[in-house]
Short mmCIF file of N, CA and C in Angstrom, two decimals:
data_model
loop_
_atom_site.label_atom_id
_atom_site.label_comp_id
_atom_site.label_asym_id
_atom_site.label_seq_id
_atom_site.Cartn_x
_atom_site.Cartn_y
_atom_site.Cartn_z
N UNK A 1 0.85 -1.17 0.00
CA UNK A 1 0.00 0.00 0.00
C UNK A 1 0.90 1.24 0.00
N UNK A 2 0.75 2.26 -0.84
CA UNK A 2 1.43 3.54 -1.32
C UNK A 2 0.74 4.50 0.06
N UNK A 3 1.25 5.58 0.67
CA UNK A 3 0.91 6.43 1.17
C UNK A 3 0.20 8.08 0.23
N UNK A 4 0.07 8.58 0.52
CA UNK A 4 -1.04 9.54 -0.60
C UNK A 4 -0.66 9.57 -1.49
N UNK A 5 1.27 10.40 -1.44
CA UNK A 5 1.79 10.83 -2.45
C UNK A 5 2.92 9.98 -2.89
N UNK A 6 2.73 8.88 -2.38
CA UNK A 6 3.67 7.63 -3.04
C UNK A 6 4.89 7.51 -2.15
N UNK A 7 5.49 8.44 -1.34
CA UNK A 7 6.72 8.01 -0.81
C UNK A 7 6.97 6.95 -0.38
N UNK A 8 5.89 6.67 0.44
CA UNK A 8 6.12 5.41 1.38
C UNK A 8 5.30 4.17 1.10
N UNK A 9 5.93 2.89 0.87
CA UNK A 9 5.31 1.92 0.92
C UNK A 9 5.16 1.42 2.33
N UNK A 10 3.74 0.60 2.37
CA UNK A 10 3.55 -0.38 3.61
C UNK A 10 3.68 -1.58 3.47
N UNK A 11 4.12 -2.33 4.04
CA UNK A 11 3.89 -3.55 4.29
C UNK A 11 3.68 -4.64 5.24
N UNK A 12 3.05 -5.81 5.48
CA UNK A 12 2.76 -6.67 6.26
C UNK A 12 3.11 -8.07 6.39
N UNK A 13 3.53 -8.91 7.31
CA UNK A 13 4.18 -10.50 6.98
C UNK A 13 3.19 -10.95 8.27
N UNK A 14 3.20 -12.19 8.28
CA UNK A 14 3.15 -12.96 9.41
C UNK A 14 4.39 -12.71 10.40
N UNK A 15 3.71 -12.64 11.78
CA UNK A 15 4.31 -12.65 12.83
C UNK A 15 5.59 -13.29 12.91
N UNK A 16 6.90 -13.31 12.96
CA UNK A 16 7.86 -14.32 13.60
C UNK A 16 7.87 -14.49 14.80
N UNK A 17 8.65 -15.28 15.16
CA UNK A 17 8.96 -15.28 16.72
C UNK A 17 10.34 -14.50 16.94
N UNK A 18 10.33 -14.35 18.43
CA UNK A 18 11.43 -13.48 19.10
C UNK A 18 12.58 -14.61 18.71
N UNK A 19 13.37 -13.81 18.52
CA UNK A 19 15.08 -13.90 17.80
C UNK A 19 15.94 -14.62 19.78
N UNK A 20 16.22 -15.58 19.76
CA UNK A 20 16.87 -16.09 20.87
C UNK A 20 17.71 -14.92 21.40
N UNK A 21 17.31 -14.56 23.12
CA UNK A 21 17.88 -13.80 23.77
C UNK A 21 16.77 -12.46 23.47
N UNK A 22 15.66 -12.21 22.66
CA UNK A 22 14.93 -11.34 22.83
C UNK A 22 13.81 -11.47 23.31
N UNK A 23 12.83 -10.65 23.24
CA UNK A 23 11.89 -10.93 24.02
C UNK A 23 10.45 -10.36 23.04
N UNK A 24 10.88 -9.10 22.46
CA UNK A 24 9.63 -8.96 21.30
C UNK A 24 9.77 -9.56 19.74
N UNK A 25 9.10 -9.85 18.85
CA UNK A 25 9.23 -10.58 17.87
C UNK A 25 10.03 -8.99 16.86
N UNK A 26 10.53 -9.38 15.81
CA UNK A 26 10.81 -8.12 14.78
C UNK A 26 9.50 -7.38 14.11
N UNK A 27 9.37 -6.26 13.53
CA UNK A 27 8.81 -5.66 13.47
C UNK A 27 8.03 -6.54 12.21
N UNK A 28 6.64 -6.68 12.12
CA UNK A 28 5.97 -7.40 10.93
C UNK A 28 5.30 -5.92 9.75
N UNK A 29 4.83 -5.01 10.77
CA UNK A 29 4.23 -3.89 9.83
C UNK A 29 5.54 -2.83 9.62
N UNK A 30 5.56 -2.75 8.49
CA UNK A 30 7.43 -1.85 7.59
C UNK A 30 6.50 -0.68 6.93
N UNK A 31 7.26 0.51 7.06
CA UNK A 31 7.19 1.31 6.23
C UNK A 31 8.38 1.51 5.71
N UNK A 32 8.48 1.72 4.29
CA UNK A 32 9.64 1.43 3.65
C UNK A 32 9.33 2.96 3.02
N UNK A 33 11.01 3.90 2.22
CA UNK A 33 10.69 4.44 1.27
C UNK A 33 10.39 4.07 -0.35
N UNK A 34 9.61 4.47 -0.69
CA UNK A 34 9.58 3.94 -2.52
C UNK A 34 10.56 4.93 -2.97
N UNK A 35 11.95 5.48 -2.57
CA UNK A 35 12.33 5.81 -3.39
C UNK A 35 13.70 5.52 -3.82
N UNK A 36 14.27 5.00 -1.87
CA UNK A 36 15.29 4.37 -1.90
C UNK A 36 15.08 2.89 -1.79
N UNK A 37 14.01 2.57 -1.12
CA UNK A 37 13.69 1.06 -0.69
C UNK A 37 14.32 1.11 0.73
N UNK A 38 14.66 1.88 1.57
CA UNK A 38 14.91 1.91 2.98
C UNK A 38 13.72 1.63 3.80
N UNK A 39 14.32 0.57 4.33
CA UNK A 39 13.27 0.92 5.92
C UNK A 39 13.15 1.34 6.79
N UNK A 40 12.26 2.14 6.99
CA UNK A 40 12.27 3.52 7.76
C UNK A 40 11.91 3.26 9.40
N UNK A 41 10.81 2.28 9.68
CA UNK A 41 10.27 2.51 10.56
C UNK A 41 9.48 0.96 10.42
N UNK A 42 9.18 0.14 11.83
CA UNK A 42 8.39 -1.08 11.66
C UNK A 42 7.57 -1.19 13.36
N UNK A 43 6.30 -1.81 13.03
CA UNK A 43 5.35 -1.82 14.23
C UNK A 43 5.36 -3.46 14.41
N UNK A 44 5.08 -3.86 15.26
CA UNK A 44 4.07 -5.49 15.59
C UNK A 44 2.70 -5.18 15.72
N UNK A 45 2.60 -5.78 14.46
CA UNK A 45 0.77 -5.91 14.84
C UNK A 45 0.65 -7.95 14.53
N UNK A 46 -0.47 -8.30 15.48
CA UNK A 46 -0.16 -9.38 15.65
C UNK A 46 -1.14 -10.16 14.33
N UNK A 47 -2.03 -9.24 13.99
CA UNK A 47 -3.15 -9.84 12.99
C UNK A 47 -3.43 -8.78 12.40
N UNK A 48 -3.78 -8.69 10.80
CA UNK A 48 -4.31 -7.75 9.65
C UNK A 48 -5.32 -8.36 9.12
N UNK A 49 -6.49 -8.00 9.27
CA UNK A 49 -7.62 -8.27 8.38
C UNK A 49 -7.77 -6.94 7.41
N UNK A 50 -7.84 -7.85 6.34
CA UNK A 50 -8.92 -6.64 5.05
C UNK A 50 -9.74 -5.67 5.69
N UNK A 51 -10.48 -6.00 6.07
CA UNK A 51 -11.23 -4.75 6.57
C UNK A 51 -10.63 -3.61 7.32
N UNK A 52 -9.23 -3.88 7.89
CA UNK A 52 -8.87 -2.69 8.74
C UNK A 52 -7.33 -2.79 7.76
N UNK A 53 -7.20 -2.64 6.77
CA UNK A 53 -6.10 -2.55 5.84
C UNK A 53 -5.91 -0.94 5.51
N UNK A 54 -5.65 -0.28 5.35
CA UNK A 54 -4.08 0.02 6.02
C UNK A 54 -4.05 0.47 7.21
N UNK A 55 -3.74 -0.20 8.20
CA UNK A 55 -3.56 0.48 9.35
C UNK A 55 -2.80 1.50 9.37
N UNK A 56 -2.01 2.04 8.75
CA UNK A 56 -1.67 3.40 8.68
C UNK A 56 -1.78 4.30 7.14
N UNK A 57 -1.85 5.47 7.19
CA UNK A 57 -2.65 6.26 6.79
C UNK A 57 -1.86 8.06 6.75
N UNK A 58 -1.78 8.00 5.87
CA UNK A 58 -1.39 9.38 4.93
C UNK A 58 -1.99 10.63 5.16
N UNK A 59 -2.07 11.80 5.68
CA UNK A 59 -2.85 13.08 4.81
C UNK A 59 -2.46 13.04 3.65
N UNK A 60 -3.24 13.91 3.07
CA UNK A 60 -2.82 13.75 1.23
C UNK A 60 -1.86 14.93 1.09
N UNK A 61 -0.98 15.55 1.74
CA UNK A 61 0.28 15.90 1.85
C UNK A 61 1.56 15.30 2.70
N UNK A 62 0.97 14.44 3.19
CA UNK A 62 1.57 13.15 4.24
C UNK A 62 2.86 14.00 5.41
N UNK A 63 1.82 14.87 5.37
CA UNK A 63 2.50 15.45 6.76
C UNK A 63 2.19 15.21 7.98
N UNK A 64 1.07 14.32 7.98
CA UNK A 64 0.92 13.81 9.41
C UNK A 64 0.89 12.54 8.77
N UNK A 65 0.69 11.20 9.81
CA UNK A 65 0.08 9.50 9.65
C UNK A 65 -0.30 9.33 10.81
N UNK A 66 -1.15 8.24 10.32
CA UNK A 66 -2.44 7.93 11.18
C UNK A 66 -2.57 6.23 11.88
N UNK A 67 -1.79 6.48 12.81
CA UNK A 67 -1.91 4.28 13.20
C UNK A 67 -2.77 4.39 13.99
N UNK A 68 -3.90 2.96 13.82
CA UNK A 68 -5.43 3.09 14.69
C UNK A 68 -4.40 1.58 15.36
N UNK A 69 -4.49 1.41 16.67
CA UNK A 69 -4.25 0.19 17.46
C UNK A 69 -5.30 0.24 18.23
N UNK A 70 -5.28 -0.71 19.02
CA UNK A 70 -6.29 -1.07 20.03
C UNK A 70 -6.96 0.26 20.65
N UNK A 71 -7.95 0.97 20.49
CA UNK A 71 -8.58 1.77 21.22
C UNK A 71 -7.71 3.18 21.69
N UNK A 72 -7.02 3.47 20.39
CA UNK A 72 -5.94 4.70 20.67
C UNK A 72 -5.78 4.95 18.84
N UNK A 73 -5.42 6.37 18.67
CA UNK A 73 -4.94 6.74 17.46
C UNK A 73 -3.65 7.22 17.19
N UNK A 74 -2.80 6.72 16.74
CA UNK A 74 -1.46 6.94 17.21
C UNK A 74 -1.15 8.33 15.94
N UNK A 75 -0.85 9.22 16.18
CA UNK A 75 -0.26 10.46 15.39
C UNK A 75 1.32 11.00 15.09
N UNK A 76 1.41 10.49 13.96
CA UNK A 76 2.85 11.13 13.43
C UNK A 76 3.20 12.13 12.67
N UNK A 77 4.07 12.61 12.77
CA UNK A 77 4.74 13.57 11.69
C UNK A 77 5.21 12.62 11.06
N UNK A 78 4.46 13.00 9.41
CA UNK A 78 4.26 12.06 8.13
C UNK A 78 6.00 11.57 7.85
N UNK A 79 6.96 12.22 7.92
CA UNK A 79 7.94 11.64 7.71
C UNK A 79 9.32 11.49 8.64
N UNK A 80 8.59 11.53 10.29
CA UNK A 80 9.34 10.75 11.58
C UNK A 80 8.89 9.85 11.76
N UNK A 81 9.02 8.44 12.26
CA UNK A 81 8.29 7.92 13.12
C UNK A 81 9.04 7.11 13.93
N UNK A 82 8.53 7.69 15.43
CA UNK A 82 9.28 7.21 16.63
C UNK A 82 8.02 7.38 17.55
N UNK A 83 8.50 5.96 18.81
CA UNK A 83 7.87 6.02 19.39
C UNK A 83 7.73 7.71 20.64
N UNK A 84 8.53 7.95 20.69
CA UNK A 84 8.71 8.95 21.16
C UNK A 84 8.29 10.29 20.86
N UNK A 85 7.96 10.47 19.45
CA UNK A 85 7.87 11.49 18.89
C UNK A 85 6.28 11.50 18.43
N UNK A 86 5.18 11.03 19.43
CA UNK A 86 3.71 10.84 18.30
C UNK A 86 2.57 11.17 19.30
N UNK A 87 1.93 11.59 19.26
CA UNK A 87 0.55 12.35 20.06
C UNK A 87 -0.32 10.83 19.66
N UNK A 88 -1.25 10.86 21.30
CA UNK A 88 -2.00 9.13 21.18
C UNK A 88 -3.42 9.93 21.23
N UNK A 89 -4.14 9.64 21.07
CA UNK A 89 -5.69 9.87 20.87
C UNK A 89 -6.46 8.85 21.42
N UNK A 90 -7.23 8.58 22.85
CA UNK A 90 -7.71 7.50 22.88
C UNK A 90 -9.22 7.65 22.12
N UNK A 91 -9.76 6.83 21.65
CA UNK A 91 -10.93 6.91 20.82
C UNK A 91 -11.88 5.90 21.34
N UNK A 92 -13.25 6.28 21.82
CA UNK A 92 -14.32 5.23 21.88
C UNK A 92 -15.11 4.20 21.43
N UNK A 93 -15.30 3.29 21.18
CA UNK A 93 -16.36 2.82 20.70
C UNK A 93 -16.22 2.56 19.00
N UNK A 94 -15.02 2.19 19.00
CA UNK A 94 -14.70 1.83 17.84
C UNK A 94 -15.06 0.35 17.62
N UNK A 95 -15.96 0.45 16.05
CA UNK A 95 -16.83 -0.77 15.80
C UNK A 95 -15.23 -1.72 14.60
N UNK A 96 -15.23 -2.75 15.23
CA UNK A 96 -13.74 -3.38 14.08
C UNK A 96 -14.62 -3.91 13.42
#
C-alpha cells in the first residue's frame, strides 16, 4: 500500500517469533521508502484483516500519519516515526 503521495510503501508479513535472547518478535508492519527502498520505521501488529487494511494512513500531503491500534490513534509527523515522537488519541467505541 502507497501512502497519498507515493513516498512510502507499507507492508505486512506474518508474525515471527522473538530472535533467541529477545523478548519482542521483529517488526511485521514496515514502512519502507519507494524511493530508496529503505526501511524507515516497523510496528508489531499481531493480525491484519482486510477490513482494517491500512492500518496506517497518509494526509494527502503526508505530513501527518495515522496508526489506529487497540482503542488509541497513534499520530505522526508524516515523515518521523518514533515512538517517542507521536501524540496518542484514545478513541471510543470503535466498531472493528
Amino acid at each position: 500500500c502507497f501512502s497519498a503521495q507515493g513516498s512510502y510503501i507499507l507492508t505486512w508479513e506474518r508474525a515471527a517469533k522473538p530472535e533467541e535472547g529477545e523478548t519482542n518478535p521483529p517488526p511485521n508492519l514496515k514502512i519502507w521508502s519507494s524511493t530508496t527502498g529503505d526501511f524507515l520505521h516497523g510496528f508489531n501488529m499481531k493480525m491484519c484483516k482486510r477490513s482494517q487494511w491500512p492500518p496506517v494512513k497518509w494526509t494527502h500531503d503526508e505530513k501527518k500519519a495515522f496508526h489506529l491500534v487497540t482503542n488509541e490513534i497513534h499520530v505522526y509527523d508524516g515523515a518521523v516515526f518514533s515512538q517517542h515522537q507521536h501524540q496518542q488519541q484514545e478513541v471510543k467505541y470503535i466498531d472493528k
